[in-house]
Amino acid sequence: MSEQRPTVAVIGGTGNLGQGLAFQLTQRGYPVVIGSRKADKAEESARELAERTGSEIRGLDNAAAAEAAEIVIMTVPWAHHQGTLETIREGVQGKIFVDTTVPLVPPKVARVQLPEGGTAAAQAQEFLGENVRVVSAFQNVAAAHLQDDTDHHDCDVLVCGNDKEARAVVVRLAEEIGLRAWHAGSIYNSAVAESLTSVLIFMNRFYKINGAGIQITGEPGEAA
Amino acid sequence: MSEQRPTVAVIGGTGNLGQGLAFQLTQRGYPVVIGSRKADKAEESARELAERTGSEIRGLDNAAAAEAAEIVIMTVPWAHHQGTLETIREGVQGKIFVDTTVPLVPPKVARVQLPEGGTAAAQAQEFLGENVRVVSAFQNVAAAHLQDDTDHHDCDVLVCGNDKEARAVVVRLAEEIGLRAWHAGSIYNSAVAESLTSVLIFMNRFYKINGAGIQITGEPGEAA
């Protein structure tokens, strides 16, 4: 490799989306640290992924995983969003923090229920403070599509955040793992991605689609 | 024509989206009534469209236009949303009411700013009452694309509402004017379409796209 990749922590890395992202990033040469609430669960998941990919992967508890990485991606259920933020708050200071959270409130997961304050990612930015560059992404990716190494990823990734450079890092990272990714504006614009998941769940049921997604239409540069 | 089309009122029918929808519906054989705050403005707009299309089109003030139609489509700026709802409240009772409003708050129109209560369309349903079947649609359609009779409409239409039959009427109406339309769930799910416009405005600027849109991916029936 001609370039040193930054170390990425996947907080909640034992879930479906976390495992998928960890697998993809490992395959692209990123040093990956799996985080979980319990270190032994993280270690077990890291060991499995290491065996599968032949790469060296560490497993640590969430706080330690956040400390150990340059880019921290959080993939936890909405019910654990605030609690996990508290755990990793110190570890992510000065870093890029990627929030993938969709604020689904069971049992009505096909109904949009955005939180007070607008979005989960805006809550994270508010809680973590200005020294953390929060970027929101990956809410609409079917986790199953990340678990193998085909390039069949049918849903574009909307990348939101107040820092353009941090967004660009995440856009590039998404593109490297085979996803089409777009700068989509400030952290408040994460409302689209966070609400879209419920609409896609609705459509999957209503139309019997196997993993509905979206694609942005329009040609960059055409309105020069 | 083998089937009698319902009469459609376009409230705020002198604006860009209203004119585009009125033009398209007229071309497809729907009796159209143009509504505006002032009857004379509505009449003028109706006369112009009638000359252009060779169809008979009426222009009335908003309240009378709503009374005169079976389906009422409202295309007004967010600043006039509540005021116009008050005007047409009586006229839309028992009918299908289509809210196209995007809650943009100038000058930051590229930033999502959803209203209290979640969405403009949910506010409309709440205000108009259960006797009105509110459906939200057409928020993301580039109005310019509706002004001529080409079939080049690049943005899918998300159709939200609590009544499935009313949604189906609007899905069909959108399809008849050349748009790809989808049942997208309850009126709360309108959050996606209402917030998406700001993201598309952001993308148009950031990537110099001439009218970004979205398409839903996935094959209906594949998950039978």
Tab-separated table of C-alpha atoms in Angstrom:
chain	number	residue	atom	x	y	z
A	1	MET	CA	0.000	0.000	0.000
A	2	SER	CA	1.340	3.420	-0.893
A	3	GLU	CA	-0.459	5.208	1.884
A	4	GLN	CA	-0.941	4.611	5.596
A	5	ARG	CA	-4.639	4.230	6.356
A	6	PRO	CA	-5.971	5.736	9.598
A	7	THR	CA	-7.051	3.344	12.341
A	8	VAL	CA	-10.830	3.019	12.516
A	9	ALA	CA	-12.780	1.939	15.602
A	10	VAL	CA	-16.195	0.393	15.069
A	11	ILE	CA	-18.146	1.024	18.281
A	12	GLY	CA	-20.921	-1.534	18.568
A	13	GLY	CA	-18.829	-3.568	16.176
A	14	THR	CA	-20.492	-6.858	17.046
A	15	GLY	CA	-23.836	-5.907	15.415
A	16	ASN	CA	-24.737	-6.445	11.785
A	17	LEU	CA	-23.810	-3.025	10.411
A	18	GLY	CA	-20.689	-2.862	12.589
A	19	GLN	CA	-19.502	-6.272	11.424
A	20	GLY	CA	-20.165	-5.358	7.811
A	21	LEU	CA	-18.226	-2.102	8.026
A	22	ALA	CA	-15.367	-3.760	9.944
A	23	PHE	CA	-15.146	-6.483	7.299
A	24	GLN	CA	-15.121	-4.011	4.411
A	25	LEU	CA	-12.577	-1.677	6.031
A	26	THR	CA	-10.274	-4.560	6.910
A	27	GLN	CA	-10.393	-5.733	3.294
A	28	ARG	CA	-9.326	-2.242	2.155
A	29	GLY	CA	-6.288	-2.150	4.433
A	30	TYR	CA	-7.642	-0.036	7.275
A	31	PRO	CA	-6.402	-1.066	10.729
A	32	VAL	CA	-9.665	-1.847	12.537
A	33	VAL	CA	-10.516	-1.971	16.235
A	34	ILE	CA	-13.785	-3.611	17.220
A	35	GLY	CA	-15.508	-2.021	20.210
A	36	SER	CA	-18.230	-3.525	22.349
A	37	ARG	CA	-19.696	-2.912	25.785
A	38	LYS	CA	-17.794	-5.933	27.056
A	39	ALA	CA	-14.168	-6.380	26.030
A	40	ASP	CA	-14.494	-10.171	25.805
A	41	LYS	CA	-17.359	-9.924	23.290
A	42	ALA	CA	-15.284	-7.475	21.238
A	43	GLU	CA	-12.255	-9.784	21.370
A	44	GLU	CA	-14.306	-12.747	20.240
A	45	SER	CA	-15.767	-10.800	17.310
A	46	ALA	CA	-12.312	-9.482	16.376
A	47	ARG	CA	-10.853	-13.003	16.471
A	48	GLU	CA	-13.581	-14.315	14.150
A	49	LEU	CA	-13.057	-11.498	11.677
A	50	ALA	CA	-9.280	-11.931	11.821
A	51	GLU	CA	-9.615	-15.620	11.004
A	52	ARG	CA	-11.967	-14.880	8.140
A	53	THR	CA	-9.837	-12.161	6.585
A	54	GLY	CA	-6.273	-13.023	7.595
A	55	SER	CA	-5.858	-9.517	9.034
A	56	GLU	CA	-4.858	-8.428	12.516
A	57	ILE	CA	-7.872	-6.970	14.309
A	58	ARG	CA	-8.157	-5.892	17.917
A	59	GLY	CA	-11.201	-6.081	20.173
A	60	LEU	CA	-11.588	-3.676	23.102
A	61	ASP	CA	-14.354	-2.226	25.224
A	62	ASN	CA	-15.996	0.794	23.599
A	63	ALA	CA	-14.115	3.465	25.559
A	64	ALA	CA	-10.721	1.886	24.859
A	65	ALA	CA	-11.578	1.272	21.208
A	66	ALA	CA	-12.468	4.954	20.752
A	67	GLU	CA	-9.166	5.946	22.402
A	68	ALA	CA	-7.216	3.644	20.126
A	69	ALA	CA	-8.495	4.969	16.782
A	70	GLU	CA	-8.232	8.067	14.628
A	71	ILE	CA	-11.705	7.707	13.138
A	72	VAL	CA	-14.523	6.376	15.320
A	73	ILE	CA	-17.676	4.901	13.758
A	74	MET	CA	-20.620	4.184	16.065
A	75	THR	CA	-23.153	1.506	15.098
A	76	VAL	CA	-25.446	0.972	18.063
A	77	PRO	CA	-29.244	0.783	18.382
A	78	TRP	CA	-31.014	4.060	19.141
A	79	ALA	CA	-31.782	2.860	22.673
A	80	HIS	CA	-28.017	2.792	23.401
A	81	HIS	CA	-27.160	6.024	21.562
A	82	GLN	CA	-26.860	8.379	24.520
A	83	GLY	CA	-25.311	5.813	26.849
A	84	THR	CA	-22.617	4.906	24.356
A	85	LEU	CA	-21.874	8.571	23.621
A	86	GLU	CA	-21.168	9.025	27.332
A	87	THR	CA	-18.732	6.092	27.264
A	88	ILE	CA	-16.723	7.291	24.289
A	89	ARG	CA	-16.933	11.057	24.856
A	90	GLU	CA	-13.386	11.421	26.119
A	91	GLY	CA	-11.910	9.061	23.564
A	92	VAL	CA	-13.262	10.874	20.514
A	93	GLN	CA	-12.106	14.396	21.396
A	94	GLY	CA	-10.239	15.958	18.468
A	95	LYS	CA	-11.320	13.151	16.122
A	96	ILE	CA	-13.805	12.423	13.387
A	97	PHE	CA	-16.836	10.666	14.860
A	98	VAL	CA	-19.220	8.932	12.462
A	99	ASP	CA	-22.757	8.432	13.748
A	100	THR	CA	-24.733	5.803	11.820
A	101	THR	CA	-27.688	5.779	14.212
A	102	VAL	CA	-31.253	5.568	12.959
A	103	PRO	CA	-33.683	6.682	15.672
A	104	LEU	CA	-36.110	3.787	15.240
A	105	VAL	CA	-38.619	3.393	18.050
A	106	PRO	CA	-40.012	-0.164	18.111
A	107	PRO	CA	-42.528	-1.498	17.472
A	108	LYS	CA	-43.441	1.137	14.827
A	109	VAL	CA	-40.166	1.026	12.924
A	110	ALA	CA	-41.847	1.816	9.578
A	111	ARG	CA	-42.963	5.176	10.976
A	112	VAL	CA	-40.597	8.152	11.127
A	113	GLN	CA	-40.090	9.259	14.724
A	114	LEU	CA	-37.266	11.787	14.711
A	115	PRO	CA	-36.077	12.788	18.195
A	116	GLU	CA	-36.327	16.157	19.897
A	117	GLY	CA	-33.650	18.397	18.480
A	118	GLY	CA	-34.213	16.972	15.025
A	119	THR	CA	-31.701	14.170	14.568
A	120	ALA	CA	-29.610	11.637	16.443
A	121	ALA	CA	-26.443	12.990	14.826
A	122	ALA	CA	-27.204	16.581	15.847
A	123	GLN	CA	-27.706	15.312	19.405
A	124	ALA	CA	-24.284	13.630	19.202
A	125	GLN	CA	-22.627	16.829	17.948
A	126	GLU	CA	-24.285	18.793	20.733
A	127	PHE	CA	-23.250	16.294	23.402
A	128	LEU	CA	-19.684	15.644	22.230
A	129	GLY	CA	-18.878	19.327	21.702
A	130	GLU	CA	-17.237	21.403	19.024
A	131	ASN	CA	-13.877	19.668	19.382
A	132	VAL	CA	-15.359	16.538	17.800
A	133	ARG	CA	-16.167	16.582	14.096
A	134	VAL	CA	-19.404	14.601	13.928
A	135	VAL	CA	-20.336	13.166	10.548
A	136	SER	CA	-23.490	11.164	9.886
A	137	ALA	CA	-23.510	8.365	7.312
A	138	PHE	CA	-24.402	4.726	6.501
A	139	GLN	CA	-27.961	4.861	7.926
A	140	ASN	CA	-29.568	3.405	4.813
A	141	VAL	CA	-27.106	0.711	3.842
A	142	ALA	CA	-28.460	-2.812	4.017
A	143	ALA	CA	-25.992	-4.411	6.440
A	144	ALA	CA	-26.354	-7.718	4.625
A	145	HIS	CA	-24.812	-6.128	1.532
A	146	LEU	CA	-21.607	-5.385	3.421
A	147	GLN	CA	-21.042	-8.886	4.691
A	148	ASP	CA	-19.580	-10.266	1.505
A	149	ASP	CA	-17.134	-8.870	-0.991
A	150	THR	CA	-19.394	-8.287	-3.977
A	151	ASP	CA	-19.778	-4.713	-5.202
A	152	HIS	CA	-23.571	-4.887	-5.266
A	153	HIS	CA	-24.387	-1.938	-3.028
A	154	ASP	CA	-27.635	-0.400	-4.200
A	155	CYS	CA	-28.074	2.496	-1.801
A	156	ASP	CA	-26.243	5.803	-2.029
A	157	VAL	CA	-24.758	7.138	1.213
A	158	LEU	CA	-25.702	10.659	2.348
A	159	VAL	CA	-22.825	12.175	4.315
A	160	CYS	CA	-23.771	15.075	6.605
A	161	GLY	CA	-21.682	17.140	8.986
A	162	ASN	CA	-20.675	20.698	9.729
A	163	ASP	CA	-17.024	20.180	8.728
A	164	LYS	CA	-16.458	19.783	4.998
A	165	GLU	CA	-13.042	18.147	5.364
A	166	ALA	CA	-14.381	15.563	7.809
A	167	ARG	CA	-17.251	14.836	5.419
A	168	ALA	CA	-14.747	14.365	2.619
A	169	VAL	CA	-12.833	11.774	4.675
A	170	VAL	CA	-16.046	9.793	5.210
A	171	VAL	CA	-17.159	10.154	1.573
A	172	ARG	CA	-13.803	8.707	0.513
A	173	LEU	CA	-14.007	5.907	3.049
A	174	ALA	CA	-17.492	4.963	1.845
A	175	GLU	CA	-16.338	5.030	-1.769
A	176	GLU	CA	-13.391	2.800	-0.950
A	177	ILE	CA	-15.743	0.128	0.336
A	178	GLY	CA	-17.773	0.284	-2.866
A	179	LEU	CA	-20.573	2.689	-1.935
A	180	ARG	CA	-21.645	5.794	-3.846
A	181	ALA	CA	-21.420	8.642	-1.337
A	182	TRP	CA	-22.462	12.295	-1.400
A	183	HIS	CA	-21.793	15.444	0.598
A	184	ALA	CA	-25.320	16.204	1.836
A	185	GLY	CA	-24.848	19.313	3.971
A	186	SER	CA	-24.805	20.177	7.665
A	187	ILE	CA	-25.449	17.779	10.520
A	188	TYR	CA	-29.106	18.885	10.604
A	189	ASN	CA	-29.532	17.432	7.119
A	190	SER	CA	-28.998	14.022	8.669
A	191	ALA	CA	-32.791	14.158	9.143
A	192	VAL	CA	-33.164	12.800	5.616
A	193	ALA	CA	-30.996	9.729	6.126
A	194	GLU	CA	-32.338	9.085	9.636
A	195	SER	CA	-35.968	9.248	8.522
A	196	LEU	CA	-35.455	7.481	5.207
A	197	THR	CA	-34.810	4.123	6.867
A	198	SER	CA	-38.409	3.940	8.124
A	199	VAL	CA	-39.708	4.719	4.630
A	200	LEU	CA	-37.491	1.994	3.149
A	201	ILE	CA	-38.735	-0.483	5.770
A	202	PHE	CA	-42.299	0.493	4.850
A	203	MET	CA	-41.578	0.003	1.143
A	204	ASN	CA	-39.885	-3.350	1.698
A	205	ARG	CA	-43.089	-4.556	3.354
A	206	PHE	CA	-45.619	-2.836	1.091
A	207	TYR	CA	-43.966	-3.732	-2.215
A	208	LYS	CA	-42.143	-6.893	-1.077
A	209	ILE	CA	-38.790	-5.397	-2.027
A	210	ASN	CA	-35.640	-7.113	-0.853
A	211	GLY	CA	-33.731	-4.114	0.519
A	212	ALA	CA	-35.061	-0.886	-1.030
A	213	GLY	CA	-32.579	1.971	-1.272
A	214	ILE	CA	-32.132	5.348	-2.936
A	215	GLN	CA	-29.938	6.739	-5.644
A	216	ILE	CA	-29.306	10.419	-6.225
A	217	THR	CA	-30.023	11.460	-9.807
A	218	GLY	CA	-28.337	14.326	-11.635
A	219	GLU	CA	-24.931	14.880	-13.152
A	220	PRO	CA	-22.290	16.746	-11.109
A	221	GLY	CA	-20.878	19.656	-13.083
A	222	GLU	CA	-23.775	19.921	-15.527
A	223	ALA	CA	-24.846	23.267	-14.091
A	224	ALA	CA	-21.370	24.806	-14.330
B	1	MET	CA	-61.956	9.374	-22.586
B	2	SER	CA	-63.447	6.216	-21.159
B	3	GLU	CA	-63.454	7.459	-17.574
B	4	GLN	CA	-64.577	10.666	-15.903
B	5	ARG	CA	-61.605	12.271	-14.169
B	6	PRO	CA	-62.205	13.984	-10.802
B	7	THR	CA	-61.940	17.758	-10.698
B	8	VAL	CA	-58.658	18.919	-9.170
B	9	ALA	CA	-58.087	22.295	-7.533
B	10	VAL	CA	-54.560	23.625	-7.432
B	11	ILE	CA	-54.404	26.010	-4.463
B	12	GLY	CA	-51.560	28.447	-4.959
B	13	GLY	CA	-51.892	27.545	-8.602
B	14	THR	CA	-50.119	30.654	-9.856
B	15	GLY	CA	-46.706	29.578	-8.508
B	16	ASN	CA	-44.182	27.432	-10.398
B	17	LEU	CA	-45.134	24.035	-8.981
B	18	GLY	CA	-48.846	24.851	-9.124
B	19	GLN	CA	-48.645	25.940	-12.751
B	20	GLY	CA	-46.652	22.834	-13.648
B	21	LEU	CA	-49.138	20.486	-11.987
B	22	ALA	CA	-52.123	22.345	-13.477
B	23	PHE	CA	-50.548	22.100	-16.944
B	24	GLN	CA	-49.842	18.382	-16.609
B	25	LEU	CA	-53.263	17.534	-15.193
B	26	THR	CA	-55.041	19.517	-17.893
B	27	GLN	CA	-53.088	17.635	-20.550
B	28	ARG	CA	-54.279	14.341	-19.031
B	29	GLY	CA	-57.936	15.296	-19.133
B	30	TYR	CA	-58.474	16.335	-15.518
B	31	PRO	CA	-60.859	19.265	-15.046
B	32	VAL	CA	-58.633	21.800	-13.255
B	33	VAL	CA	-59.502	24.778	-11.081
B	34	ILE	CA	-56.731	27.271	-10.336
B	35	GLY	CA	-56.905	28.801	-6.876
B	36	SER	CA	-55.139	31.932	-5.679
B	37	ARG	CA	-55.513	34.379	-2.812
B	38	LYS	CA	-57.090	36.847	-5.232
B	39	ALA	CA	-59.699	35.623	-7.673
B	40	ASP	CA	-58.506	37.959	-10.448
B	41	LYS	CA	-54.966	36.553	-10.288
B	42	ALA	CA	-56.389	33.041	-10.464
B	43	GLU	CA	-58.580	33.963	-13.426
B	44	GLU	CA	-55.650	35.481	-15.286
B	45	SER	CA	-53.512	32.383	-14.701
B	46	ALA	CA	-56.390	30.105	-15.750
B	47	ARG	CA	-56.935	32.111	-18.939
B	48	GLU	CA	-53.262	31.838	-19.887
B	49	LEU	CA	-53.219	28.087	-19.308
B	50	ALA	CA	-56.494	27.667	-21.224
B	51	GLU	CA	-55.033	29.505	-24.221
B	52	ARG	CA	-51.875	27.421	-24.102
B	53	THR	CA	-53.650	24.077	-23.838
B	54	GLY	CA	-57.009	24.614	-25.519
B	55	SER	CA	-58.769	23.343	-22.390
B	56	GLU	CA	-61.403	24.967	-20.241
B	57	ILE	CA	-59.884	26.019	-16.905
B	58	ARG	CA	-61.460	28.024	-14.137
B	59	GLY	CA	-59.765	30.474	-11.782
B	60	LEU	CA	-61.234	31.164	-8.333
B	61	ASP	CA	-60.087	32.393	-4.951
B	62	ASN	CA	-58.574	29.604	-2.831
B	63	ALA	CA	-61.653	28.933	-0.696
B	64	ALA	CA	-63.968	28.701	-3.707
B	65	ALA	CA	-61.466	26.595	-5.655
B	66	ALA	CA	-61.286	24.090	-2.788
B	67	GLU	CA	-65.099	23.955	-2.654
B	68	ALA	CA	-65.313	23.334	-6.402
B	69	ALA	CA	-62.993	20.295	-6.577
B	70	GLU	CA	-62.952	16.666	-5.527
B	71	ILE	CA	-59.175	16.552	-5.024
B	72	VAL	CA	-57.400	19.620	-3.643
B	73	ILE	CA	-53.650	20.092	-4.140
B	74	MET	CA	-51.958	22.882	-2.196
B	75	THR	CA	-48.748	24.424	-3.532
B	76	VAL	CA	-47.946	27.453	-1.393
B	77	PRO	CA	-44.736	28.617	0.312
B	78	TRP	CA	-44.207	27.470	3.889
B	79	ALA	CA	-44.847	31.000	5.168
B	80	HIS	CA	-48.431	30.762	3.845
B	81	HIS	CA	-49.078	27.152	4.896
B	82	GLN	CA	-51.140	27.751	8.007
B	83	GLY	CA	-52.973	30.791	6.633
B	84	THR	CA	-54.026	28.948	3.495
B	85	LEU	CA	-55.126	25.889	5.498
B	86	GLU	CA	-57.490	28.181	7.423
B	87	THR	CA	-58.951	29.489	4.159
B	88	ILE	CA	-59.640	26.082	2.611
B	89	ARG	CA	-60.515	24.139	5.784
B	90	GLU	CA	-64.246	24.070	5.118
B	91	GLY	CA	-63.903	23.383	1.412
B	92	VAL	CA	-61.758	20.277	1.787
B	93	GLN	CA	-63.913	18.414	4.324
B	94	GLY	CA	-64.576	14.866	3.144
B	95	LYS	CA	-62.022	15.164	0.353
B	96	ILE	CA	-58.465	14.156	-0.489
B	97	PHE	CA	-56.108	17.023	0.306
B	98	VAL	CA	-52.606	16.875	-1.149
B	99	ASP	CA	-49.969	18.899	0.697
B	100	THR	CA	-46.833	19.603	-1.350
B	101	THR	CA	-45.312	22.015	1.162
B	102	VAL	CA	-41.604	21.973	1.938
B	103	PRO	CA	-40.937	23.789	5.226
B	104	LEU	CA	-38.004	25.843	3.940
B	105	VAL	CA	-36.975	28.706	6.213
B	106	PRO	CA	-35.031	31.325	4.221
B	107	PRO	CA	-32.270	32.266	4.021
B	108	LYS	CA	-30.872	28.838	5.020
B	109	VAL	CA	-32.854	26.800	2.515
B	110	ALA	CA	-30.088	24.194	2.134
B	111	ARG	CA	-30.452	23.311	5.812
B	112	VAL	CA	-33.206	20.996	7.037
B	113	GLN	CA	-35.488	22.821	9.483
B	114	LEU	CA	-38.485	20.584	10.085
B	115	PRO	CA	-41.279	22.243	12.090
B	116	GLU	CA	-42.533	21.393	15.560
B	117	GLY	CA	-44.710	18.321	15.279
B	118	GLY	CA	-42.400	16.831	12.708
B	119	THR	CA	-43.773	17.753	9.298
B	120	ALA	CA	-45.884	20.302	7.471
B	121	ALA	CA	-48.220	17.572	6.234
B	122	ALA	CA	-48.785	16.183	9.741
B	123	GLN	CA	-49.641	19.719	10.862
B	124	ALA	CA	-52.165	19.914	8.007
B	125	GLN	CA	-53.751	16.579	8.993
B	126	GLU	CA	-53.942	17.722	12.592
B	127	PHE	CA	-55.496	21.081	11.680
B	128	LEU	CA	-57.946	19.842	9.012
B	129	GLY	CA	-59.199	16.925	11.109
B	130	GLU	CA	-59.905	13.267	10.522
B	131	ASN	CA	-62.610	13.932	7.953
B	132	VAL	CA	-59.943	15.088	5.491
B	133	ARG	CA	-57.614	12.505	3.976
B	134	VAL	CA	-54.296	14.358	3.849
B	135	VAL	CA	-51.691	12.992	1.473
B	136	SER	CA	-48.220	14.469	1.060
B	137	ALA	CA	-46.462	14.377	-2.318
B	138	PHE	CA	-44.546	16.315	-5.010
B	139	GLN	CA	-42.109	18.064	-2.623
B	140	ASN	CA	-39.019	17.027	-4.567
B	141	VAL	CA	-40.161	17.491	-8.133
B	142	ALA	CA	-38.301	20.187	-10.035
B	143	ALA	CA	-41.178	22.480	-11.068
B	144	ALA	CA	-39.362	23.329	-14.286
B	145	HIS	CA	-39.656	19.692	-15.366
B	146	LEU	CA	-43.457	19.921	-15.248
B	147	GLN	CA	-43.756	22.989	-17.445
B	148	ASP	CA	-43.332	21.193	-20.725
B	149	ASP	CA	-44.656	17.938	-22.038
B	150	THR	CA	-41.505	15.842	-22.157
B	151	ASP	CA	-41.399	12.731	-20.012
B	152	HIS	CA	-38.046	13.599	-18.491
B	153	HIS	CA	-38.921	13.567	-14.796
B	154	ASP	CA	-35.905	12.413	-12.841
B	155	CYS	CA	-37.210	12.419	-9.284
B	156	ASP	CA	-39.425	9.731	-7.779
B	157	VAL	CA	-42.422	10.940	-5.788
B	158	LEU	CA	-42.865	9.723	-2.204
B	159	VAL	CA	-46.568	9.580	-1.350
B	160	CYS	CA	-47.373	9.609	2.381
B	161	GLY	CA	-50.682	9.572	4.194
B	162	ASN	CA	-52.652	7.638	6.749
B	163	ASP	CA	-55.281	6.440	4.254
B	164	LYS	CA	-54.045	3.832	1.804
B	165	GLU	CA	-56.822	4.422	-0.743
B	166	ALA	CA	-56.202	8.166	-0.792
B	167	ARG	CA	-52.472	7.486	-1.288
B	168	ALA	CA	-53.330	5.190	-4.187
B	169	VAL	CA	-55.350	7.957	-5.884
B	170	VAL	CA	-52.351	10.308	-5.645
B	171	VAL	CA	-49.863	7.635	-6.758
B	172	ARG	CA	-51.989	7.070	-9.845
B	173	LEU	CA	-52.353	10.784	-10.520
B	174	ALA	CA	-48.556	11.242	-10.279
B	175	GLU	CA	-47.988	8.291	-12.597
B	176	GLU	CA	-50.442	9.688	-15.119
B	177	ILE	CA	-48.391	12.861	-15.394
B	178	GLY	CA	-45.251	10.851	-16.023
B	179	LEU	CA	-43.734	10.590	-12.535
B	180	ARG	CA	-42.621	7.419	-10.764
B	181	ALA	CA	-44.521	7.386	-7.470
B	182	TRP	CA	-44.383	5.224	-4.356
B	183	HIS	CA	-46.515	4.530	-1.319
B	184	ALA	CA	-44.156	5.714	1.439
B	185	GLY	CA	-46.170	5.191	4.622
B	186	SER	CA	-48.030	7.336	7.126
B	187	ILE	CA	-48.218	11.119	7.115
B	188	TYR	CA	-45.293	11.252	9.587
B	189	ASN	CA	-43.075	9.709	6.910
B	190	SER	CA	-43.494	12.930	4.961
B	191	ALA	CA	-40.437	14.013	6.988
B	192	VAL	CA	-38.259	12.354	4.342
B	193	ALA	CA	-39.709	14.241	1.377
B	194	GLU	CA	-39.953	17.515	3.292
B	195	SER	CA	-36.334	17.382	4.458
B	196	LEU	CA	-34.936	15.975	1.209
B	197	THR	CA	-35.517	19.212	-0.695
B	198	SER	CA	-32.901	21.012	1.424
B	199	VAL	CA	-30.392	18.228	0.761
B	200	LEU	CA	-31.084	18.415	-2.982
B	201	ILE	CA	-30.627	22.207	-2.908
B	202	PHE	CA	-27.320	21.656	-1.079
B	203	MET	CA	-26.211	19.092	-3.663
B	204	ASN	CA	-27.211	21.297	-6.596
B	205	ARG	CA	-24.886	23.969	-5.218
B	206	PHE	CA	-22.049	21.743	-4.001
B	207	TYR	CA	-21.844	19.526	-7.080
B	208	LYS	CA	-23.251	22.002	-9.634
B	209	ILE	CA	-26.088	19.627	-10.490
B	210	ASN	CA	-28.993	20.913	-12.551
B	211	GLY	CA	-31.894	19.582	-10.479
B	212	ALA	CA	-30.748	16.666	-8.299
B	213	GLY	CA	-33.411	14.106	-7.430
B	214	ILE	CA	-33.778	10.618	-5.987
B	215	GLN	CA	-34.796	7.272	-7.322
B	216	ILE	CA	-35.899	4.348	-5.201
B	217	THR	CA	-33.909	1.191	-5.942
B	218	GLY	CA	-35.186	-2.334	-5.497
B	219	GLU	CA	-37.594	-4.566	-7.375
B	220	PRO	CA	-41.206	-4.819	-6.119
B	221	GLY	CA	-42.182	-8.438	-5.620
B	222	GLU	CA	-38.651	-9.804	-5.392
B	223	ALA	CA	-39.071	-10.663	-1.724
B	224	ALA	CA	-42.305	-12.573	-2.239
